[in-house]
Amino acid sequence: MALPWEFRPLAGPRVSLELLRPDDFEALYAIQSDPEVCRYLLYEPRTPERVHEVLERDAAATRLENPEDFVQPAIRDSTGRLIGTMYLKLASLDDKSAEIGWLLDPRFTGEGYAREAAALLLDLAFGELGLHRVYAELDPRNVASVALCERLGMRHEAHFREHMWFKGDWADTGIYGILEQEWTS
Ligand SMILES: CC(C)(COP(=O)(O)OP(=O)(O)OC[C@H]1O[C@@H](n2cnc3c(N)ncnc32)[C@H](O)[C@@H]1OP(=O)(O)O)[C@@H](O)C(=O)NCCC(=O)NCCS
């Protein structure tokens, strides 16, 4: 595995992944305070103070070296505008595994941007980083996220029933995974 890895921008045909910047606050707040966006996320719609905190934290997360290290870059369109964020967290060095996640501004869904952004991270994970497995955890009711996993070729590996107490009710968790030899961007 080629670790540590220091963040560098990743560019695809229509979107790029770049570190968050202080001037992303307005766009990030609009996304993370939206109840519909947050419906299946672990957090409730965020306050401006909380978005300032996470923006600062995530902008400083630039190095993948140890388990739990993560990057949370902005997804930017061709104009440089923030349209969402991606997430890649090292899970295990021994098992060469990582978790992936995604978040799009609802005004930019339905265009394949999340798929393209996820492909950039999977190319990185299975290429330069030399990882063996990448997985996503989601609420199976989150059909948009399930569909994205399937479009990426991720396998439905597990379904935990009433796995967690989530926003006032029991909720299931789905696990989707993909191995290095299965990934074809
Ligand atoms: C999950 C989420 C990122 C999916 O976004 P998305 O835009 O549906 O995903 P994709 O980028 O794969 O886009 C696929 C759609 O774009 C369409 N599309 C249009 N042009 C396309 C192109 N050039 N290439 C690929 N797909 C294209 C596809 O047909 C598909 O449309 P459909 O949903 O009507 O079938 C988004 O719904 C989201 O941010 N949700 C809220 C946060 C969240 O729940 N995150 C996940 C927590 S587990």
XYZ file of C-alpha atoms and ligand atoms in Angstrom:
233
model
C 0.000 0.000 0.000
C 1.257 3.457 -0.920
C 0.622 5.147 2.411
C 0.863 7.789 3.690
C -1.032 9.589 0.958
C -1.183 13.371 0.979
C -4.275 14.853 -0.581
C -3.992 16.122 -4.121
C -6.863 17.162 -6.376
C -8.396 14.472 -8.576
C -9.970 15.449 -11.870
C -12.579 13.643 -13.958
C -14.314 14.601 -17.199
C -16.932 16.813 -15.514
C -16.114 17.037 -11.803
C -13.028 17.325 -9.662
C -12.324 16.534 -6.028
C -10.519 19.301 -4.166
C -10.015 20.207 -0.544
C -12.755 22.245 1.090
C -12.009 25.967 1.499
C -13.438 28.592 3.871
C -15.387 30.162 0.992
C -17.298 26.876 0.553
C -19.263 27.677 3.703
C -22.459 28.981 2.051
C -22.751 26.081 -0.391
C -21.911 23.484 2.253
C -24.345 24.991 4.747
C -27.129 24.939 2.143
C -26.576 21.193 1.677
C -25.973 20.128 5.276
C -28.884 22.123 6.697
C -31.372 20.622 4.230
C -33.676 18.129 6.029
C -34.225 16.099 2.842
C -30.474 15.714 2.253
C -29.972 14.686 5.890
C -32.891 12.263 6.004
C -30.718 9.132 5.921
C -27.500 10.676 7.201
C -26.372 10.006 10.746
C -26.678 13.673 11.628
C -29.610 16.056 11.890
C -29.642 19.200 9.707
C -26.643 21.208 10.829
C -26.486 24.683 12.306
C -24.151 27.317 10.807
C -21.834 26.867 13.798
C -21.606 23.121 13.233
C -20.961 23.561 9.499
C -18.134 25.997 10.316
C -16.643 23.344 12.630
C -16.863 20.469 10.165
C -15.601 22.632 7.309
C -12.511 23.495 9.320
C -12.050 19.863 10.426
C -12.520 18.389 6.944
C -10.346 20.995 5.195
C -7.532 19.964 7.533
C -7.983 16.217 6.899
C -5.351 15.857 4.186
C -3.442 12.694 5.021
C -4.314 8.995 4.789
C -1.942 6.951 6.894
C -3.666 5.241 9.845
C -7.053 3.579 10.408
C -9.804 6.208 10.819
C -7.862 8.761 8.751
C -10.216 10.273 6.194
C -10.485 12.808 3.427
C -13.711 14.657 2.716
C -13.098 16.653 -0.449
C -15.463 18.987 -2.245
C -17.000 17.788 -5.486
C -16.640 20.758 -7.848
C -18.161 21.218 -11.284
C -16.301 22.719 -14.233
C -16.868 26.239 -12.882
C -15.262 25.349 -9.536
C -18.593 25.515 -7.688
C -19.082 23.085 -4.782
C -21.870 20.666 -5.700
C -21.285 18.076 -2.969
C -18.689 16.233 -0.951
C -17.106 12.789 -1.034
C -15.703 10.752 1.833
C -13.010 8.095 2.007
C -11.942 6.694 5.378
C -9.238 4.108 5.949
C -10.827 1.246 7.876
C -7.990 -1.286 8.236
C -4.388 -1.350 7.081
C -4.065 -5.119 7.558
C -7.178 -5.758 5.492
C -6.477 -2.875 3.095
C -10.034 -1.602 3.397
C -11.771 1.748 3.332
C -15.263 3.197 3.600
C -16.704 5.492 0.942
C -19.545 7.997 1.202
C -21.212 10.773 -0.800
C -23.380 13.850 -0.529
C -24.749 15.986 -3.370
C -26.563 19.300 -3.473
C -30.099 18.218 -4.562
C -29.930 20.756 -7.397
C -27.181 18.628 -8.954
C -28.516 15.090 -8.546
C -29.663 13.059 -11.537
C -26.672 14.027 -13.681
C -24.228 11.241 -12.822
C -21.949 13.600 -10.878
C -21.863 11.434 -7.732
C -20.999 8.388 -9.800
C -18.157 10.241 -11.465
C -16.861 11.561 -8.133
C -17.063 8.089 -6.565
C -15.187 6.625 -9.545
C -12.344 9.093 -8.916
C -12.056 7.830 -5.329
C -12.317 4.157 -6.314
C -9.618 4.671 -8.960
C -7.461 6.199 -6.234
C -8.291 3.489 -3.686
C -7.568 0.531 -5.953
C -4.807 2.252 -7.922
C -2.411 4.488 -6.070
C -3.472 3.465 -2.556
C -3.413 -0.254 -3.323
C -6.488 -1.073 -1.254
C -8.285 -4.412 -1.516
C -11.879 -3.624 -0.518
C -14.054 -0.526 -0.331
C -17.486 -0.561 1.285
C -20.425 1.741 1.879
C -22.876 1.634 4.765
C -26.335 3.013 4.159
C -29.953 3.022 5.168
C -31.623 0.622 2.689
C -34.527 3.092 2.377
C -32.050 5.476 0.740
C -32.859 4.342 -2.791
C -30.651 6.974 -4.460
C -27.633 5.778 -2.517
C -28.450 2.097 -3.129
C -28.763 2.835 -6.865
C -25.397 4.592 -6.849
C -23.750 1.581 -5.198
C -25.251 -0.677 -7.829
C -24.163 1.615 -10.679
C -20.634 1.443 -9.291
C -20.773 -2.365 -9.330
C -20.803 -2.695 -5.552
C -22.269 -5.938 -4.200
C -25.017 -6.028 -1.599
C -23.135 -7.850 1.139
C -25.258 -7.498 4.240
C -28.529 -6.254 5.611
C -28.645 -5.718 9.352
C -32.206 -5.519 10.612
C -33.049 -2.834 13.135
C -29.352 -2.443 13.545
C -29.446 0.972 15.132
C -31.625 3.464 16.939
C -31.867 6.195 14.359
C -33.733 9.478 14.609
C -36.426 8.131 16.909
C -36.906 4.659 15.449
C -35.115 1.373 14.728
C -33.421 1.410 11.343
C -31.782 -1.209 9.136
C -28.278 -0.894 7.710
C -27.129 -2.141 4.323
C -23.515 -2.899 3.434
C -22.280 -2.704 -0.151
C -18.727 -3.709 -1.067
C -16.373 -3.900 -3.999
C -12.984 -5.587 -4.355
C -10.003 -4.347 -6.308
C -10.386 -7.083 -8.931
C -14.053 -6.185 -9.380
C -13.546 -2.474 -9.994
C -13.723 -1.326 -13.595
C -14.085 2.427 -13.785
C -26.977 9.494 -2.935
C -26.752 10.620 -3.928
C -25.304 11.112 -3.858
C -27.033 10.060 -5.350
O -26.954 11.104 -6.306
P -27.388 10.838 -7.840
O -27.268 12.110 -8.579
O -28.688 10.130 -7.876
O -26.279 9.789 -8.321
P -25.478 9.685 -9.682
O -24.404 10.659 -9.763
O -25.082 8.252 -9.827
O -26.545 10.077 -10.799
C -27.396 9.084 -11.310
C -28.546 9.704 -12.063
O -28.048 10.621 -13.029
C -28.536 10.236 -14.335
N -27.558 10.715 -15.311
C -27.764 11.769 -16.131
N -26.673 12.011 -16.865
C -25.754 11.074 -16.536
C -24.435 10.791 -16.981
N -23.849 11.553 -17.902
N -23.783 9.758 -16.416
C -24.339 8.991 -15.479
N -25.620 9.207 -15.015
C -26.325 10.248 -15.553
C -28.741 8.744 -14.210
O -29.631 8.268 -15.192
C -29.354 8.667 -12.829
O -30.676 9.135 -12.881
P -31.883 8.426 -12.076
O -31.586 8.696 -10.606
O -33.081 9.127 -12.574
O -31.788 6.977 -12.406
C -27.714 11.812 -3.668
O -29.038 11.375 -3.799
C -27.536 12.432 -2.286
O -26.625 13.220 -2.061
N -28.444 12.112 -1.327
C -28.461 12.754 -0.023
C -27.264 12.386 0.838
C -27.184 10.908 1.089
O -28.170 10.283 1.408
N -25.983 10.372 0.937
C -25.718 8.960 1.103
C -25.672 8.509 2.511
S -25.412 6.746 2.547
